[in-house]
JSON list of C-alpha atoms in Angstrom, two decimals:
[
{"chain": "I", "resi": 1275, "resn": "MET", "atom": "CA", "xyz": [19.58, 5.91, -3.39]},
{"chain": "I", "resi": 1276, "resn": "GLN", "atom": "CA", "xyz": [22.29, 2.98, -3.91]},
{"chain": "I", "resi": 1277, "resn": "GLY", "atom": "CA", "xyz": [23.92, 0.77, -1.33]},
{"chain": "I", "resi": 1278, "resn": "GLY", "atom": "CA", "xyz": [25.55, -2.02, -1.99]},
{"chain": "I", "resi": 1279, "resn": "ILE", "atom": "CA", "xyz": [25.20, -5.41, 0.49]},
{"chain": "I", "resi": 1280, "resn": "PRO", "atom": "CA", "xyz": [28.35, -7.87, -0.48]},
{"chain": "I", "resi": 1281, "resn": "GLU", "atom": "CA", "xyz": [26.20, -11.83, -0.97]},
{"chain": "I", "resi": 1282, "resn": "ALA", "atom": "CA", "xyz": [27.98, -13.62, 1.28]},
{"chain": "I", "resi": 1283, "resn": "HIS", "atom": "CA", "xyz": [27.55, -11.17, 3.97]},
{"chain": "I", "resi": 1284, "resn": "ASP", "atom": "CA", "xyz": [24.41, -12.00, 3.61]},
{"chain": "I", "resi": 1285, "resn": "ASP", "atom": "CA", "xyz": [24.49, -15.93, 4.84]},
{"chain": "I", "resi": 1286, "resn": "GLY", "atom": "CA", "xyz": [25.54, -16.88, 8.74]},
{"chain": "I", "resi": 1287, "resn": "PRO", "atom": "CA", "xyz": [25.24, -16.22, 11.94]},
{"chain": "I", "resi": 1288, "resn": "ALA", "atom": "CA", "xyz": [25.82, -12.24, 12.59]},
{"chain": "I", "resi": 1289, "resn": "PRO", "atom": "CA", "xyz": [28.78, -10.93, 14.52]},
{"chain": "I", "resi": 1290, "resn": "PRO", "atom": "CA", "xyz": [26.73, -10.07, 18.06]},
{"chain": "I", "resi": 1291, "resn": "GLU", "atom": "CA", "xyz": [28.21, -6.59, 17.76]},
{"chain": "I", "resi": 1292, "resn": "ALA", "atom": "CA", "xyz": [26.56, -5.83, 14.61]},
{"chain": "I", "resi": 1293, "resn": "VAL", "atom": "CA", "xyz": [22.97, -7.00, 15.24]},
{"chain": "I", "resi": 1294, "resn": "ARG", "atom": "CA", "xyz": [23.02, -4.91, 17.46]},
{"chain": "I", "resi": 1295, "resn": "ARG", "atom": "CA", "xyz": [25.00, -1.76, 16.50]},
{"chain": "I", "resi": 1296, "resn": "GLY", "atom": "CA", "xyz": [22.50, -1.76, 13.39]},
{"chain": "I", "resi": 1297, "resn": "ARG", "atom": "CA", "xyz": [19.75, -3.11, 12.02]},
{"chain": "I", "resi": 1298, "resn": "PRO", "atom": "CA", "xyz": [19.69, -7.10, 11.28]},
{"chain": "I", "resi": 1299, "resn": "ARG", "atom": "CA", "xyz": [21.49, -8.27, 8.57]},
{"chain": "I", "resi": 1300, "resn": "SER", "atom": "CA", "xyz": [18.04, -9.87, 7.10]},
{"chain": "I", "resi": 1301, "resn": "GLU", "atom": "CA", "xyz": [16.64, -6.65, 7.19]},
{"chain": "I", "resi": 1302, "resn": "ALA", "atom": "CA", "xyz": [19.56, -3.98, 5.59]},
{"chain": "I", "resi": 1303, "resn": "VAL", "atom": "CA", "xyz": [20.37, -7.01, 2.61]},
{"chain": "I", "resi": 1304, "resn": "GLU", "atom": "CA", "xyz": [16.68, -5.18, 1.70]},
{"chain": "I", "resi": 1305, "resn": "GLN", "atom": "CA", "xyz": [16.85, -2.02, 2.18]},
{"chain": "I", "resi": 1306, "resn": "ALA", "atom": "CA", "xyz": [20.13, -1.99, -0.08]},
{"chain": "I", "resi": 1307, "resn": "ILE", "atom": "CA", "xyz": [17.57, -3.87, -2.45]},
{"chain": "I", "resi": 1308, "resn": "PHE", "atom": "CA", "xyz": [14.40, -1.05, -2.97]},
{"chain": "I", "resi": 1309, "resn": "ASP", "atom": "CA", "xyz": [17.77, 1.55, -2.45]},
{"chain": "I", "resi": 1310, "resn": "ALA", "atom": "CA", "xyz": [18.78, 0.32, -5.62]},
{"chain": "I", "resi": 1311, "resn": "VAL", "atom": "CA", "xyz": [15.23, 0.31, -6.93]},
{"chain": "I", "resi": 1312, "resn": "GLY", "atom": "CA", "xyz": [14.71, 3.49, -6.11]},
{"chain": "I", "resi": 1313, "resn": "GLY", "atom": "CA", "xyz": [17.82, 5.23, -7.25]},
{"chain": "I", "resi": 1314, "resn": "LEU", "atom": "CA", "xyz": [16.94, 3.64, -10.73]},
{"chain": "I", "resi": 1315, "resn": "LEU", "atom": "CA", "xyz": [13.87, 4.92, -11.17]},
{"chain": "I", "resi": 1316, "resn": "GLU", "atom": "CA", "xyz": [14.34, 8.03, -9.80]},
{"chain": "I", "resi": 1317, "resn": "GLU", "atom": "CA", "xyz": [17.15, 8.30, -12.46]},
{"chain": "I", "resi": 1318, "resn": "GLY", "atom": "CA", "xyz": [14.42, 7.09, -15.04]},
{"chain": "I", "resi": 1319, "resn": "VAL", "atom": "CA", "xyz": [14.91, 3.80, -15.74]},
{"chain": "I", "resi": 1320, "resn": "PRO", "atom": "CA", "xyz": [11.32, 2.70, -16.32]},
{"chain": "I", "resi": 1321, "resn": "LEU", "atom": "CA", "xyz": [10.17, -0.23, -15.11]},
{"chain": "I", "resi": 1322, "resn": "ALA", "atom": "CA", "xyz": [10.27, -2.58, -18.22]},
{"chain": "I", "resi": 1323, "resn": "GLU", "atom": "CA", "xyz": [13.91, -1.47, -18.07]},
{"chain": "I", "resi": 1324, "resn": "LEU", "atom": "CA", "xyz": [14.38, -2.28, -14.43]},
{"chain": "I", "resi": 1325, "resn": "SER", "atom": "CA", "xyz": [15.91, -6.41, -14.72]},
{"chain": "I", "resi": 1326, "resn": "ILE", "atom": "CA", "xyz": [16.44, -8.55, -11.80]},
{"chain": "I", "resi": 1327, "resn": "GLU", "atom": "CA", "xyz": [19.60, -8.38, -13.02]},
{"chain": "I", "resi": 1328, "resn": "ARG", "atom": "CA", "xyz": [20.50, -4.60, -13.05]},
{"chain": "I", "resi": 1329, "resn": "ILE", "atom": "CA", "xyz": [19.31, -4.78, -9.58]},
{"chain": "I", "resi": 1330, "resn": "ALA", "atom": "CA", "xyz": [20.72, -6.91, -7.60]},
{"chain": "I", "resi": 1331, "resn": "ARG", "atom": "CA", "xyz": [24.16, -5.23, -9.63]},
{"chain": "I", "resi": 1332, "resn": "THR", "atom": "CA", "xyz": [23.00, -1.97, -8.41]},
{"chain": "I", "resi": 1333, "resn": "ALA", "atom": "CA", "xyz": [22.68, -3.44, -5.02]},
{"chain": "I", "resi": 1334, "resn": "GLY", "atom": "CA", "xyz": [25.50, -4.70, -4.74]},
{"chain": "I", "resi": 1335, "resn": "VAL", "atom": "CA", "xyz": [24.26, -8.34, -3.89]},
{"chain": "I", "resi": 1336, "resn": "GLY", "atom": "CA", "xyz": [23.65, -11.70, -5.73]},
{"chain": "I", "resi": 1337, "resn": "LYS", "atom": "CA", "xyz": [20.52, -12.23, -7.80]},
{"chain": "I", "resi": 1338, "resn": "ALA", "atom": "CA", "xyz": [20.20, -15.23, -5.59]},
{"chain": "I", "resi": 1339, "resn": "THR", "atom": "CA", "xyz": [19.69, -12.75, -2.74]},
{"chain": "I", "resi": 1340, "resn": "ILE", "atom": "CA", "xyz": [16.94, -11.74, -4.44]},
{"chain": "I", "resi": 1341, "resn": "TYR", "atom": "CA", "xyz": [15.22, -14.32, -5.87]},
{"chain": "I", "resi": 1342, "resn": "ARG", "atom": "CA", "xyz": [15.11, -16.05, -2.44]},
{"chain": "I", "resi": 1343, "resn": "ARG", "atom": "CA", "xyz": [13.22, -12.85, -0.72]},
{"chain": "I", "resi": 1344, "resn": "TRP", "atom": "CA", "xyz": [10.68, -12.56, -4.15]},
{"chain": "I", "resi": 1345, "resn": "PRO", "atom": "CA", "xyz": [10.09, -14.48, -7.12]},
{"chain": "I", "resi": 1346, "resn": "GLY", "atom": "CA", "xyz": [10.57, -11.86, -9.12]},
{"chain": "I", "resi": 1347, "resn": "LYS", "atom": "CA", "xyz": [10.27, -7.69, -10.07]},
{"chain": "I", "resi": 1348, "resn": "GLU", "atom": "CA", "xyz": [6.56, -8.08, -9.69]},
{"chain": "I", "resi": 1349, "resn": "GLU", "atom": "CA", "xyz": [6.46, -9.08, -6.18]},
{"chain": "I", "resi": 1350, "resn": "LEU", "atom": "CA", "xyz": [9.30, -7.30, -5.16]},
{"chain": "I", "resi": 1351, "resn": "PHE", "atom": "CA", "xyz": [7.80, -4.02, -6.76]},
{"chain": "I", "resi": 1352, "resn": "VAL", "atom": "CA", "xyz": [4.85, -4.42, -4.31]},
{"chain": "I", "resi": 1353, "resn": "GLU", "atom": "CA", "xyz": [7.27, -5.28, -1.23]},
{"chain": "I", "resi": 1354, "resn": "LEU", "atom": "CA", "xyz": [8.19, -2.22, -2.30]},
{"chain": "I", "resi": 1355, "resn": "LEU", "atom": "CA", "xyz": [5.78, 0.28, -2.43]},
{"chain": "I", "resi": 1356, "resn": "ARG", "atom": "CA", "xyz": [3.90, -1.28, 0.84]},
{"chain": "I", "resi": 1357, "resn": "SER", "atom": "CA", "xyz": [7.37, -0.31, 2.35]},
{"chain": "I", "resi": 1358, "resn": "VAL", "atom": "CA", "xyz": [6.54, 2.69, 1.49]},
{"chain": "I", "resi": 1359, "resn": "GLU", "atom": "CA", "xyz": [3.17, 4.17, 1.66]},
{"chain": "I", "resi": 1360, "resn": "PRO", "atom": "CA", "xyz": [1.30, 4.12, 4.93]},
{"chain": "I", "resi": 1361, "resn": "GLN", "atom": "CA", "xyz": [0.82, 0.68, 7.24]},
{"chain": "I", "resi": 1362, "resn": "ASP", "atom": "CA", "xyz": [-2.72, -0.48, 6.72]},
{"chain": "I", "resi": 1363, "resn": "PRO", "atom": "CA", "xyz": [-4.42, -0.21, 9.86]},
{"chain": "I", "resi": 1364, "resn": "VAL", "atom": "CA", "xyz": [-4.97, -2.36, 12.36]},
{"chain": "I", "resi": 1365, "resn": "LEU", "atom": "CA", "xyz": [-8.77, -2.09, 13.39]},
{"chain": "I", "resi": 1366, "resn": "THR", "atom": "CA", "xyz": [-10.58, -2.68, 16.33]},
{"chain": "I", "resi": 1367, "resn": "GLY", "atom": "CA", "xyz": [-13.57, -3.77, 15.54]},
{"chain": "I", "resi": 1368, "resn": "THR", "atom": "CA", "xyz": [-15.09, -1.84, 18.54]},
{"chain": "I", "resi": 1369, "resn": "SER", "atom": "CA", "xyz": [-17.31, 0.62, 16.59]},
{"chain": "I", "resi": 1370, "resn": "VAL", "atom": "CA", "xyz": [-18.34, 0.31, 13.28]},
{"chain": "I", "resi": 1371, "resn": "ARG", "atom": "CA", "xyz": [-17.62, 3.57, 12.57]},
{"chain": "I", "resi": 1372, "resn": "ASP", "atom": "CA", "xyz": [-14.59, 3.90, 14.08]},
{"chain": "I", "resi": 1373, "resn": "ASP", "atom": "CA", "xyz": [-13.42, 1.63, 11.68]},
{"chain": "I", "resi": 1374, "resn": "LEU", "atom": "CA", "xyz": [-14.73, 3.21, 8.94]},
{"chain": "I", "resi": 1375, "resn": "VAL", "atom": "CA", "xyz": [-12.47, 6.65, 10.29]},
{"chain": "I", "resi": 1376, "resn": "MET", "atom": "CA", "xyz": [-9.51, 4.00, 10.31]},
{"chain": "I", "resi": 1377, "resn": "LEU", "atom": "CA", "xyz": [-9.62, 2.98, 6.90]},
{"chain": "I", "resi": 1378, "resn": "LEU", "atom": "CA", "xyz": [-10.35, 6.18, 5.14]},
{"chain": "I", "resi": 1379, "resn": "GLU", "atom": "CA", "xyz": [-7.46, 8.06, 7.29]},
{"chain": "I", "resi": 1380, "resn": "MET", "atom": "CA", "xyz": [-5.23, 5.35, 5.47]},
{"chain": "I", "resi": 1381, "resn": "LEU", "atom": "CA", "xyz": [-6.64, 6.39, 2.85]},
{"chain": "I", "resi": 1382, "resn": "ARG", "atom": "CA", "xyz": [-5.55, 9.86, 3.34]},
{"chain": "I", "resi": 1383, "resn": "GLN", "atom": "CA", "xyz": [-2.18, 9.30, 4.36]},
{"chain": "I", "resi": 1384, "resn": "ARG", "atom": "CA", "xyz": [-1.76, 7.27, 0.75]},
{"chain": "I", "resi": 1385, "resn": "GLY", "atom": "CA", "xyz": [-2.87, 9.76, -1.58]},
{"chain": "I", "resi": 1386, "resn": "LEU", "atom": "CA", "xyz": [-0.47, 12.68, 1.07]},
{"chain": "I", "resi": 1387, "resn": "ALA", "atom": "CA", "xyz": [2.21, 10.06, 0.95]},
{"chain": "I", "resi": 1388, "resn": "LYS", "atom": "CA", "xyz": [1.64, 9.37, -3.38]},
{"chain": "I", "resi": 1389, "resn": "ARG", "atom": "CA", "xyz": [2.25, 13.34, -3.63]},
{"chain": "I", "resi": 1390, "resn": "SER", "atom": "CA", "xyz": [5.27, 13.75, -1.88]},
{"chain": "I", "resi": 1391, "resn": "SER", "atom": "CA", "xyz": [6.50, 10.84, -2.47]},
{"chain": "I", "resi": 1392, "resn": "ALA", "atom": "CA", "xyz": [8.96, 10.67, -5.66]},
{"chain": "I", "resi": 1393, "resn": "LEU", "atom": "CA", "xyz": [9.15, 7.02, -6.21]},
{"chain": "I", "resi": 1394, "resn": "LEU", "atom": "CA", "xyz": [5.66, 6.28, -5.82]},
{"chain": "I", "resi": 1395, "resn": "HIS", "atom": "CA", "xyz": [4.44, 9.49, -8.33]},
{"chain": "I", "resi": 1396, "resn": "SER", "atom": "CA", "xyz": [7.19, 7.74, -10.67]},
{"chain": "I", "resi": 1397, "resn": "VAL", "atom": "CA", "xyz": [6.03, 3.69, -9.68]},
{"chain": "I", "resi": 1398, "resn": "PHE", "atom": "CA", "xyz": [1.71, 4.42, -9.85]},
{"chain": "I", "resi": 1399, "resn": "SER", "atom": "CA", "xyz": [2.51, 7.12, -12.80]},
{"chain": "I", "resi": 1400, "resn": "GLN", "atom": "CA", "xyz": [3.41, 3.04, -14.59]},
{"chain": "I", "resi": 1401, "resn": "MET", "atom": "CA", "xyz": [2.37, 0.92, -13.38]},
{"chain": "I", "resi": 1402, "resn": "GLN", "atom": "CA", "xyz": [-1.03, 0.82, -15.81]},
{"chain": "I", "resi": 1403, "resn": "ALA", "atom": "CA", "xyz": [0.64, 0.35, -18.31]},
{"chain": "I", "resi": 1404, "resn": "TYR", "atom": "CA", "xyz": [2.21, -2.44, -17.13]},
{"chain": "I", "resi": 1405, "resn": "PRO", "atom": "CA", "xyz": [0.27, -5.43, -16.29]},
{"chain": "I", "resi": 1406, "resn": "LYS", "atom": "CA", "xyz": [1.99, -7.55, -14.38]},
{"chain": "I", "resi": 1407, "resn": "LEU", "atom": "CA", "xyz": [2.81, -5.43, -12.00]},
{"chain": "I", "resi": 1408, "resn": "TRP", "atom": "CA", "xyz": [-0.38, -3.87, -11.87]},
{"chain": "I", "resi": 1409, "resn": "ASP", "atom": "CA", "xyz": [-2.77, -7.06, -11.14]},
{"chain": "I", "resi": 1410, "resn": "ALA", "atom": "CA", "xyz": [0.33, -8.16, -7.91]},
{"chain": "I", "resi": 1411, "resn": "TYR", "atom": "CA", "xyz": [-0.59, -5.21, -6.62]},
{"chain": "I", "resi": 1412, "resn": "GLN", "atom": "CA", "xyz": [-3.71, -5.69, -7.33]},
{"chain": "I", "resi": 1413, "resn": "ASP", "atom": "CA", "xyz": [-4.43, -9.01, -5.67]},
{"chain": "I", "resi": 1414, "resn": "THR", "atom": "CA", "xyz": [-2.28, -8.66, -2.71]},
{"chain": "I", "resi": 1415, "resn": "VAL", "atom": "CA", "xyz": [-2.52, -5.20, -1.47]},
{"chain": "I", "resi": 1416, "resn": "ILE", "atom": "CA", "xyz": [-5.95, -3.48, -2.75]},
{"chain": "I", "resi": 1417, "resn": "GLU", "atom": "CA", "xyz": [-7.90, -6.73, -3.10]},
{"chain": "I", "resi": 1418, "resn": "PRO", "atom": "CA", "xyz": [-7.45, -7.67, 0.43]},
{"chain": "I", "resi": 1419, "resn": "ARG", "atom": "CA", "xyz": [-8.61, -3.64, 2.01]},
{"chain": "I", "resi": 1420, "resn": "ARG", "atom": "CA", "xyz": [-11.67, -3.96, 0.18]},
{"chain": "I", "resi": 1421, "resn": "ARG", "atom": "CA", "xyz": [-12.73, -6.93, 1.95]},
{"chain": "I", "resi": 1422, "resn": "MET", "atom": "CA", "xyz": [-11.75, -4.34, 5.57]},
{"chain": "I", "resi": 1423, "resn": "GLY", "atom": "CA", "xyz": [-14.14, -2.36, 4.33]},
{"chain": "I", "resi": 1424, "resn": "LEU", "atom": "CA", "xyz": [-16.67, -4.53, 3.20]},
{"chain": "I", "resi": 1425, "resn": "ASP", "atom": "CA", "xyz": [-16.37, -6.38, 6.33]},
{"chain": "I", "resi": 1426, "resn": "THR", "atom": "CA", "xyz": [-16.54, -3.44, 7.99]},
{"chain": "I", "resi": 1427, "resn": "VAL", "atom": "CA", "xyz": [-20.45, -2.11, 5.95]},
{"chain": "I", "resi": 1428, "resn": "ARG", "atom": "CA", "xyz": [-21.28, -5.55, 6.55]},
{"chain": "I", "resi": 1429, "resn": "ARG", "atom": "CA", "xyz": [-20.66, -5.64, 10.94]},
{"chain": "I", "resi": 1430, "resn": "GLY", "atom": "CA", "xyz": [-21.96, -2.15, 10.61]},
{"chain": "I", "resi": 1431, "resn": "MET", "atom": "CA", "xyz": [-25.55, -3.70, 8.76]},
{"chain": "I", "resi": 1432, "resn": "GLU", "atom": "CA", "xyz": [-25.56, -6.74, 11.08]},
{"chain": "I", "resi": 1433, "resn": "LEU", "atom": "CA", "xyz": [-25.49, -4.04, 14.47]},
{"chain": "I", "resi": 1434, "resn": "GLY", "atom": "CA", "xyz": [-28.77, -1.44, 13.10]},
{"chain": "I", "resi": 1435, "resn": "GLU", "atom": "CA", "xyz": [-26.43, 0.91, 11.85]},
{"chain": "I", "resi": 1436, "resn": "ILE", "atom": "CA", "xyz": [-26.14, 1.15, 7.95]},
{"chain": "I", "resi": 1437, "resn": "ARG", "atom": "CA", "xyz": [-28.91, -0.43, 6.20]},
{"chain": "I", "resi": 1438, "resn": "ASP", "atom": "CA", "xyz": [-29.31, -3.31, 5.70]},
{"chain": "I", "resi": 1439, "resn": "ASP", "atom": "CA", "xyz": [-31.31, -3.69, 1.89]},
{"chain": "I", "resi": 1440, "resn": "LEU", "atom": "CA", "xyz": [-28.21, -1.87, 0.33]},
{"chain": "I", "resi": 1441, "resn": "ASP", "atom": "CA", "xyz": [-25.63, -4.42, -2.51]},
{"chain": "I", "resi": 1442, "resn": "VAL", "atom": "CA", "xyz": [-22.13, -4.08, 0.53]},
{"chain": "I", "resi": 1443, "resn": "GLU", "atom": "CA", "xyz": [-20.13, -3.04, -2.19]},
{"chain": "I", "resi": 1444, "resn": "PHE", "atom": "CA", "xyz": [-22.15, -0.36, -3.51]},
{"chain": "I", "resi": 1445, "resn": "VAL", "atom": "CA", "xyz": [-22.27, 0.86, 0.41]},
{"chain": "I", "resi": 1446, "resn": "ASN", "atom": "CA", "xyz": [-18.04, 0.79, 0.60]},
{"chain": "I", "resi": 1447, "resn": "ASP", "atom": "CA", "xyz": [-17.89, 2.44, -2.24]},
{"chain": "I", "resi": 1448, "resn": "LEU", "atom": "CA", "xyz": [-20.01, 5.19, -0.92]},
{"chain": "I", "resi": 1449, "resn": "PHE", "atom": "CA", "xyz": [-17.48, 5.26, 1.95]},
{"chain": "I", "resi": 1450, "resn": "THR", "atom": "CA", "xyz": [-14.56, 5.01, -0.48]},
{"chain": "I", "resi": 1451, "resn": "GLY", "atom": "CA", "xyz": [-15.22, 7.16, -3.46]},
{"chain": "I", "resi": 1452, "resn": "PRO", "atom": "CA", "xyz": [-14.99, 10.55, -1.87]},
{"chain": "I", "resi": 1453, "resn": "LEU", "atom": "CA", "xyz": [-11.06, 9.95, -0.89]},
{"chain": "I", "resi": 1454, "resn": "LEU", "atom": "CA", "xyz": [-10.73, 7.27, -4.08]},
{"chain": "I", "resi": 1455, "resn": "LEU", "atom": "CA", "xyz": [-11.82, 11.30, -5.64]},
{"chain": "I", "resi": 1456, "resn": "ARG", "atom": "CA", "xyz": [-9.54, 13.81, -4.45]},
{"chain": "I", "resi": 1457, "resn": "THR", "atom": "CA", "xyz": [-6.58, 10.52, -4.98]},
{"chain": "I", "resi": 1458, "resn": "VAL", "atom": "CA", "xyz": [-7.00, 9.69, -7.85]},
{"chain": "I", "resi": 1459, "resn": "ILE", "atom": "CA", "xyz": [-9.47, 11.83, -9.91]},
{"chain": "I", "resi": 1460, "resn": "ARG", "atom": "CA", "xyz": [-8.19, 14.90, -8.37]},
{"chain": "I", "resi": 1461, "resn": "PRO", "atom": "CA", "xyz": [-4.54, 14.38, -7.28]},
{"chain": "I", "resi": 1462, "resn": "GLY", "atom": "CA", "xyz": [-4.82, 18.47, -6.59]},
{"chain": "I", "resi": 1463, "resn": "ALA", "atom": "CA", "xyz": [-7.25, 18.42, -4.26]},
{"chain": "I", "resi": 1464, "resn": "THR", "atom": "CA", "xyz": [-7.00, 19.19, -0.63]},
{"chain": "I", "resi": 1465, "resn": "LEU", "atom": "CA", "xyz": [-7.49, 16.04, 2.10]},
{"chain": "I", "resi": 1466, "resn": "GLU", "atom": "CA", "xyz": [-7.83, 17.98, 5.27]},
{"chain": "I", "resi": 1467, "resn": "PRO", "atom": "CA", "xyz": [-7.70, 16.04, 8.64]},
{"chain": "I", "resi": 1468, "resn": "ASP", "atom": "CA", "xyz": [-11.17, 15.54, 9.26]},
{"chain": "I", "resi": 1469, "resn": "LEU", "atom": "CA", "xyz": [-12.10, 14.55, 5.74]},
{"chain": "I", "resi": 1470, "resn": "ALA", "atom": "CA", "xyz": [-12.48, 10.67, 6.68]},
{"chain": "I", "resi": 1471, "resn": "GLU", "atom": "CA", "xyz": [-14.40, 12.06, 10.03]},
{"chain": "I", "resi": 1472, "resn": "ARG", "atom": "CA", "xyz": [-16.61, 14.10, 8.04]},
{"chain": "I", "resi": 1473, "resn": "VAL", "atom": "CA", "xyz": [-16.46, 11.37, 5.20]},
{"chain": "I", "resi": 1474, "resn": "VAL", "atom": "CA", "xyz": [-18.40, 8.13, 7.46]},
{"chain": "I", "resi": 1475, "resn": "ASP", "atom": "CA", "xyz": [-20.36, 10.91, 9.42]},
{"chain": "I", "resi": 1476, "resn": "ALA", "atom": "CA", "xyz": [-22.37, 12.01, 6.05]},
{"chain": "I", "resi": 1477, "resn": "VAL", "atom": "CA", "xyz": [-22.20, 8.91, 5.04]},
{"chain": "I", "resi": 1478, "resn": "MET", "atom": "CA", "xyz": [-23.78, 6.78, 7.76]},
{"chain": "I", "resi": 1479, "resn": "GLU", "atom": "CA", "xyz": [-26.48, 10.44, 8.58]},
{"chain": "I", "resi": 1480, "resn": "GLY", "atom": "CA", "xyz": [-27.86, 9.39, 5.31]},
{"chain": "I", "resi": 1481, "resn": "LEU", "atom": "CA", "xyz": [-27.90, 4.39, 5.68]},
{"chain": "I", "resi": 1482, "resn": "ARG", "atom": "CA", "xyz": [-30.09, 4.87, 8.45]},
{"chain": "I", "resi": 1483, "resn": "PRO", "atom": "CA", "xyz": [-31.99, 1.66, 8.55]},
{"chain": "I", "resi": 1484, "resn": "ARG", "atom": "CA", "xyz": [-35.58, 3.58, 7.43]},
{"chain": "I", "resi": 1485, "resn": "GLY", "atom": "CA", "xyz": [-37.48, 3.27, 11.32]}
]
């Protein structure tokens, strides 16, 4: 998975033909860098040994090209993970149930991707032993997703669809817990296509306001 983009090709306007025939130059450079990291990981190079210099040399770019895009390798690794994980859903806000299903479906898809992607499996298996990367991933990926869930639960409480006498974080954990159990604690558990809907409907049934 190694690719090379000459440093000189990263600066200056692109010929119109190049823009029409292929992806934009900036995107191509970033893909070459991602491919370099992926290739090194597939070769068994530990995350701790992936220096910016080594990544740049493998990608065929200068270190400055990488530093213009990411402050350090932690940010680069997080961006790489985001590029191969399912995209975060864009919540419609029209239905609390539908938004919760979308959020849980993203967790299900992420679990499937982690099982099928050697790159994701390799990075996640090492990440918790690499505190700076784990913290960066938590701050820029996990925490925003968690806030989306909390905001949706609060909206459900305000609309009278979910009991409002319970702690918001506790309720959010009730929704996400089954998906996290099957994707993290029991990575071999089934992830059926309708799992997100079944979890949301079961939890919401138990959390209906008492009348």
